[in-house]
CSV table of C-alpha atoms and ligand atoms in Angstrom, one decimal:
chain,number,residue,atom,x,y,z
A,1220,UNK,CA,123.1,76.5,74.2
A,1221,UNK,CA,124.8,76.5,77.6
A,1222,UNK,CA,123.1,77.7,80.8
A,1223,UNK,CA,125.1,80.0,82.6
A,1224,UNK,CA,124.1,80.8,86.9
A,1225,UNK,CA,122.5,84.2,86.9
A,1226,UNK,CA,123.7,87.1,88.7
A,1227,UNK,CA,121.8,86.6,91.5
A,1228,UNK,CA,122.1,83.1,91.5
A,1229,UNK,CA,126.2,83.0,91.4
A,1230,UNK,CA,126.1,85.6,94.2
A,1231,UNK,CA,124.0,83.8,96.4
A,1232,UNK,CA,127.1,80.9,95.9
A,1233,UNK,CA,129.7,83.0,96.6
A,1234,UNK,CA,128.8,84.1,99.9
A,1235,UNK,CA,127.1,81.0,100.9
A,1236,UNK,CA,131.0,80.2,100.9
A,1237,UNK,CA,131.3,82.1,104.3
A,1238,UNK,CA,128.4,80.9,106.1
A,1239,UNK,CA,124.3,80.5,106.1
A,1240,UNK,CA,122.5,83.5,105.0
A,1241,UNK,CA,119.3,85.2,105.8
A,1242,UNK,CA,116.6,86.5,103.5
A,1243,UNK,CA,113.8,88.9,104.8
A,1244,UNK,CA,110.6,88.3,103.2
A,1245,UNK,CA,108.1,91.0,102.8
A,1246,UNK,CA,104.4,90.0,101.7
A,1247,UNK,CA,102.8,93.1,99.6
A,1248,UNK,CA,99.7,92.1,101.4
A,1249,UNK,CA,101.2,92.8,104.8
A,1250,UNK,CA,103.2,95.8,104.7
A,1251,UNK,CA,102.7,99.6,102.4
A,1252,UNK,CA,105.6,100.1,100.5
A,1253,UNK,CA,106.9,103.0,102.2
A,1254,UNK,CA,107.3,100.2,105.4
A,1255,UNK,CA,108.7,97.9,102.9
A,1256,UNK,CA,111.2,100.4,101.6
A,1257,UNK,CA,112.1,101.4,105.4
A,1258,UNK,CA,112.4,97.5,106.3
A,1259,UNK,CA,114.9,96.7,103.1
A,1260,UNK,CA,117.3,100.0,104.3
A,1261,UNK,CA,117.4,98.6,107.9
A,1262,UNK,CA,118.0,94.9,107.0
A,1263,UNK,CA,121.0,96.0,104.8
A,1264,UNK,CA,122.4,97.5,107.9
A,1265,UNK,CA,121.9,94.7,109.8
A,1266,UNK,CA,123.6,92.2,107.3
A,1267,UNK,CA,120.8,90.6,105.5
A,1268,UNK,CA,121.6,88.8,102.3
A,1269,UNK,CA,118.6,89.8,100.3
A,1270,UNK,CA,114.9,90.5,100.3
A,1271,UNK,CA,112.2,88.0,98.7
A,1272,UNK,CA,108.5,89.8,97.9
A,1273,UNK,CA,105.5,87.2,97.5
A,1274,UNK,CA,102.7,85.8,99.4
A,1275,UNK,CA,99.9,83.4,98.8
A,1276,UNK,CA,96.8,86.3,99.0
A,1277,UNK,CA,96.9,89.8,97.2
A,1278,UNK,CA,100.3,90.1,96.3
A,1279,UNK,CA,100.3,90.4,92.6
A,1280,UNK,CA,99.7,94.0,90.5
A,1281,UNK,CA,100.4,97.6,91.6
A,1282,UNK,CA,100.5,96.4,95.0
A,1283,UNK,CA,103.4,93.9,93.8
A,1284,UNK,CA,105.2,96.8,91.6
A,1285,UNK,CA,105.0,99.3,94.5
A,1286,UNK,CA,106.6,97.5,97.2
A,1287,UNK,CA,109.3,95.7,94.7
A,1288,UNK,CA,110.2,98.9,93.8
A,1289,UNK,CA,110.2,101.0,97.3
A,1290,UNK,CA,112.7,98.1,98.1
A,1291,UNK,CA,114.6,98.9,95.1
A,1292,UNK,CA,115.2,102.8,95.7
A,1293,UNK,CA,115.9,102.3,99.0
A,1294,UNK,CA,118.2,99.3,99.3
A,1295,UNK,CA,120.8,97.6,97.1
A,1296,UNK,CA,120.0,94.2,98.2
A,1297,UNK,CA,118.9,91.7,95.4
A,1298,UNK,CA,115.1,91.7,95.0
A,1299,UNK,CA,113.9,87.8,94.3
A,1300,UNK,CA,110.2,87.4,94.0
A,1301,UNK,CA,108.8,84.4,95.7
A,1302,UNK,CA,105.5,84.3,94.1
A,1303,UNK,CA,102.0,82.7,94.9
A,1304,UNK,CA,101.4,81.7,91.0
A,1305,UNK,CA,102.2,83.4,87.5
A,1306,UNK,CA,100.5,86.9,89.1
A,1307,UNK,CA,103.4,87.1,91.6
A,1308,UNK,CA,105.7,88.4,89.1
A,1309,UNK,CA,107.2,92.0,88.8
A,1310,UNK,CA,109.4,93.2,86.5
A,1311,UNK,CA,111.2,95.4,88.7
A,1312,UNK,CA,112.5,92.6,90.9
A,1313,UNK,CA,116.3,90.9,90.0
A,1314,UNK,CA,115.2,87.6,90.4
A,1315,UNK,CA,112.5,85.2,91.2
A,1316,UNK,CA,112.2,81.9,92.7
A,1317,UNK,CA,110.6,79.6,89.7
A,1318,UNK,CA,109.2,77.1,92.2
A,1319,UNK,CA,107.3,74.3,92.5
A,1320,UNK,CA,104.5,73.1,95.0
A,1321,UNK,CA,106.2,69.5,94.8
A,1322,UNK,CA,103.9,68.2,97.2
A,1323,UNK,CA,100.6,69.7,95.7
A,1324,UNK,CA,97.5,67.8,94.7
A,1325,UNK,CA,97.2,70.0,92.3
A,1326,UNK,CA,98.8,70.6,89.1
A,1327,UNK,CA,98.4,74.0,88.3
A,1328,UNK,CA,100.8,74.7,91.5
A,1329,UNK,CA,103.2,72.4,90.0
A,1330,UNK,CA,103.6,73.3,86.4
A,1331,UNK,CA,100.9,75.4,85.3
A,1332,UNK,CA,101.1,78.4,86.8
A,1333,UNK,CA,104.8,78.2,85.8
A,1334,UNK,CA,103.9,77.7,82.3
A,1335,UNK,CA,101.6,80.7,82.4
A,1336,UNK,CA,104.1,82.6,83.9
A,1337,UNK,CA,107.5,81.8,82.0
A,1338,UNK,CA,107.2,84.1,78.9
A,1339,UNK,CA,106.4,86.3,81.5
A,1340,UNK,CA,109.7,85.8,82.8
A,1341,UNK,CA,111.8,85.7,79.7
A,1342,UNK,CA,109.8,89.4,78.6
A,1343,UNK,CA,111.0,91.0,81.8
A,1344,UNK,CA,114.5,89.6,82.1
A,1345,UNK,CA,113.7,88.3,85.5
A,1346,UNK,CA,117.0,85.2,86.4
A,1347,UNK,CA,114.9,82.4,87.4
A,1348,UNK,CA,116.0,80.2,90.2
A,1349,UNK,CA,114.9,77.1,90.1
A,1350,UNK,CA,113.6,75.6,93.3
A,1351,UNK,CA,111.4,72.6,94.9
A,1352,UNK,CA,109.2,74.1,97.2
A,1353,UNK,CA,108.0,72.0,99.9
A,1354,UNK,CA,105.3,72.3,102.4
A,1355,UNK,CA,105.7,70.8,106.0
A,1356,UNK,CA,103.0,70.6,108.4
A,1357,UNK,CA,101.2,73.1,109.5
A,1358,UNK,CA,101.3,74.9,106.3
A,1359,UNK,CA,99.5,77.6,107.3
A,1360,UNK,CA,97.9,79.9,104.4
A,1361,UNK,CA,100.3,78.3,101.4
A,1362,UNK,CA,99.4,75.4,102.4
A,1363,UNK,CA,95.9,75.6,102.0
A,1364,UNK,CA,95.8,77.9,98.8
A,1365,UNK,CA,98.6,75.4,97.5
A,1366,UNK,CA,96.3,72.3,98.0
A,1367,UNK,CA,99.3,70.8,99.5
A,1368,UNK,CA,99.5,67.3,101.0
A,1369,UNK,CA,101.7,68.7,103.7
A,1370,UNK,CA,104.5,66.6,104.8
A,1371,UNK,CA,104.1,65.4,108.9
A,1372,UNK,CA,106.5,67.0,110.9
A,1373,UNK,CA,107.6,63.6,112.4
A,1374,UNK,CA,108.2,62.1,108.9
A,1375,UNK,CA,111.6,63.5,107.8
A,1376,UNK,CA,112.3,61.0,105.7
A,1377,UNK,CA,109.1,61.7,103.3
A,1378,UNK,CA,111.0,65.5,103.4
A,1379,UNK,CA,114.3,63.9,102.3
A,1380,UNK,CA,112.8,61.9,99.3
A,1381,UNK,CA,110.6,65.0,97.8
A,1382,UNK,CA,113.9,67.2,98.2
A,1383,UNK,CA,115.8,64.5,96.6
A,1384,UNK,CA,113.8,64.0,94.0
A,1385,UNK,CA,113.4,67.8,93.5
A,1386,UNK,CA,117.5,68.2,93.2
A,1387,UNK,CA,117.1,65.2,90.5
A,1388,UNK,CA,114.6,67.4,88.4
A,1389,UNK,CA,116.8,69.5,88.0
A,1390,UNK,CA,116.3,72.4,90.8
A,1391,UNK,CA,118.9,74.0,92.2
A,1392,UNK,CA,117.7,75.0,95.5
A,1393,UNK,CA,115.0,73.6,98.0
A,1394,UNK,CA,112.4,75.0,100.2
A,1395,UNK,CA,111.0,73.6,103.4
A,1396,UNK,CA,108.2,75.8,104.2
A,1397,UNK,CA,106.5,75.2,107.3
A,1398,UNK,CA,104.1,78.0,106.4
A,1399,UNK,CA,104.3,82.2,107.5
A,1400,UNK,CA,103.6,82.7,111.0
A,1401,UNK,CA,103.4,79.3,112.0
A,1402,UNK,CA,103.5,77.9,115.6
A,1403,UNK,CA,106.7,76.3,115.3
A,1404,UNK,CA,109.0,76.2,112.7
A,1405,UNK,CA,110.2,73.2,110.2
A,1406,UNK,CA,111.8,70.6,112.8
A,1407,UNK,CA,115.7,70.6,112.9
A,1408,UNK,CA,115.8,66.6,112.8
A,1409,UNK,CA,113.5,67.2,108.9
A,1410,UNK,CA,115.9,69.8,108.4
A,1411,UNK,CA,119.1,67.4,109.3
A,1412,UNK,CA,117.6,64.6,107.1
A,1413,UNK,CA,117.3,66.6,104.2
A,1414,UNK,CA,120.5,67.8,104.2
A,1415,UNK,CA,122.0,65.0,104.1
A,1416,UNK,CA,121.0,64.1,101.3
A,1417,UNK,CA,120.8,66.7,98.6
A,1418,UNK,CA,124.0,68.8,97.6
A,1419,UNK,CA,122.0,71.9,96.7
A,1420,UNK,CA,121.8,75.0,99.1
A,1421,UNK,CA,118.4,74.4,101.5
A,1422,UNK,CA,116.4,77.2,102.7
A,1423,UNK,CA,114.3,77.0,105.6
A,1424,UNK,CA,110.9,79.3,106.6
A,1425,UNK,CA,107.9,79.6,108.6
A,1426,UNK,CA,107.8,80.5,111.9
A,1427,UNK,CA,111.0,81.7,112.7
A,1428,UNK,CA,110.6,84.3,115.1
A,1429,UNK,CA,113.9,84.1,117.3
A,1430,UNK,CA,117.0,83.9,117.8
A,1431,UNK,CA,117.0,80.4,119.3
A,1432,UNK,CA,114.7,79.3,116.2
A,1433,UNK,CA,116.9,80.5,113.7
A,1434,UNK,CA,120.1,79.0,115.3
A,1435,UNK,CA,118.1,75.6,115.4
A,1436,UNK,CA,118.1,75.9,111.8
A,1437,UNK,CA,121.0,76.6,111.0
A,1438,UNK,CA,122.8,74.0,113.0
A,1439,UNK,CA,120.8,71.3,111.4
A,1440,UNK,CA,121.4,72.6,108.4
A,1441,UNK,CA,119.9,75.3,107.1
A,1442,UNK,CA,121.8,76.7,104.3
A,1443,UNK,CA,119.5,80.2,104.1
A,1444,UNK,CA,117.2,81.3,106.7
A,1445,UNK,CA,113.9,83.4,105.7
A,1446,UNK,CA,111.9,85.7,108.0
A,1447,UNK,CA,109.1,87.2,107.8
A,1448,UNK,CA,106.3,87.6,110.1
A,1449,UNK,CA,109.0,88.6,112.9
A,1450,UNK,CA,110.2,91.8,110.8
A,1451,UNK,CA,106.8,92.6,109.9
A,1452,UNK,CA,105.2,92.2,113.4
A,1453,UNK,CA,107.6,95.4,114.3
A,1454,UNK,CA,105.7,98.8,115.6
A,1455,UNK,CA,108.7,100.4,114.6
A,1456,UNK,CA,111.4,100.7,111.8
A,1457,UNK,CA,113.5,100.8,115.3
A,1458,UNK,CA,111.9,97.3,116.7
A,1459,UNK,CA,112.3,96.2,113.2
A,1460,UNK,CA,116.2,96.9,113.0
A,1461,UNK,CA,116.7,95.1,116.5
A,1462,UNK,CA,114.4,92.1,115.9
A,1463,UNK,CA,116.6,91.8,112.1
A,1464,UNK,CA,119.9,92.3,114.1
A,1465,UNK,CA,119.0,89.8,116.6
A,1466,UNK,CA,117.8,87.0,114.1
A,1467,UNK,CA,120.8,88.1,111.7
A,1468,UNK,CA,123.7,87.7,114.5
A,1469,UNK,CA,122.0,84.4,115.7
A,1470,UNK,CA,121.8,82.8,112.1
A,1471,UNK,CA,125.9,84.0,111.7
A,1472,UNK,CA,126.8,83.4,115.1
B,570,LIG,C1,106.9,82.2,104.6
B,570,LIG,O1,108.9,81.0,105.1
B,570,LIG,C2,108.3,82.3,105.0
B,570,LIG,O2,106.8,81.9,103.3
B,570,LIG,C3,108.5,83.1,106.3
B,570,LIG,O3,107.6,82.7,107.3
B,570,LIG,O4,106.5,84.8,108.1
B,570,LIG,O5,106.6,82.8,109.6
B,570,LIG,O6,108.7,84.2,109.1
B,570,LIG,P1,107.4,83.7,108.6
């Protein structure tokens, strides 16, 4: 049988072709899904490439189902779960990110929850997108409900090799993930080093808040920029369209 790229997936390629993206990232746990439904309609305005749902506490369930599909009615931007374990998944989403906590101590985060989640999957029609997720100091809440061994910020290198060794496996994106709301985001020479050497796309989160954060990123390397917290934080759907206008413009500046 031959293993073709999923929608999703394929489109993600094609417009990679013109330049990083950004993906917003909305945690059920955080926001109702009226907000979430408001925050998808603005960040397709505002040029955003697509909209990931997960989170590490809560998000799983009606919660999950509600928000996906408040996103759904009111945007047409692809909906890729980016889930905590097997309960992370809706089907009402497009896609979801079938990752692994490479640098967990424990297993379940690496292949068990996957395994209890795959049929899952395959019964919803969800296109899984295989990725190595990887968790950089401080971590933050994924790290510590992930058990991870997270990588030190001043040890790119150990970055490289996981993300390497991810791409190997046989996963076609990878994650550095320096944990939501962190105090500063992945560092641009870990970045740098890991893109040069894996020839999938590399997506970068945690703690990217502004414009001068996300262009960091992206020139060391960042393929796909994710924000979260900063979207979220807004009082407004009006703060929230100028903070996702400012962090989109800076990312495809
Ligand atoms: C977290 O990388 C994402 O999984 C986004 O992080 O909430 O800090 O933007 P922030």
């Amino acid at each position: 049988m031959r293993l073709e790229l999923g929608k999703v997936e394929t489109h993600i390629h094609e417009k990679l072709k013109n330049g990083p993206l950004h993906f917003v990232l909305l945690d059920p746990d955080d926001v109702s899904p009226g907000m979430a439904g408001k925050i998808a309609a603005v960040s397709e305005k505002a040029g955003v490439d697509a909209v990931m749902v997960g989170g590490s506490t809560g998000a799983e369930g009606e919660v999950l189902d509600a928000v996906v599909r408040s996103i759904k009615e009111s945007s047409s931007l692809p909906v890729i779960l980016f889930p905590g374990s097997h309960g992370g998944i809706s089907g009402y989403a497009d896609a979801i990110f079938f990752m692994s906590l490479l640098n967990s101590r424990n297993p379940f985060f690496i292949t068990g929850a996957q395994a209890l989640g795959a049929i899952q999957v395959k019964r919803y029609g969800l296109e899984p997108i295989p990725m190595a997720y990887l968790i950089i100091e401080p971590g933050e809440t994924v790290g510590w409900v992930g058990d991870a061994r997270a990588i030190p910020r001043h040890k790119p290198k150990i970055a490289a090799a996981y993300a390497l060794a991810g791409q190997y496996l046989g996963m076609r994106l990878v994650y550095l993930e320096a944990g939501s709301g962190a105090p500063e985001p992945v560092p641009p020479q870990m970045i740098a080093a890991v893109k040069s050497v894996i020839d999938v796309p590399l997506i970068v989160g945690g703690g990217i808040r502004t414009a001068g954060a996300a262009e960091a990123a992206v020139r060391a390397g960042a393929d796909i920029v994710v924000t979260g917290t900063a979207v979220e934080r807004a009082r407004s759907v009006e703060e929230a369209r100028k903070k996702l206008e400012e962090l989109n413009s800076a990312i495809k500046s």
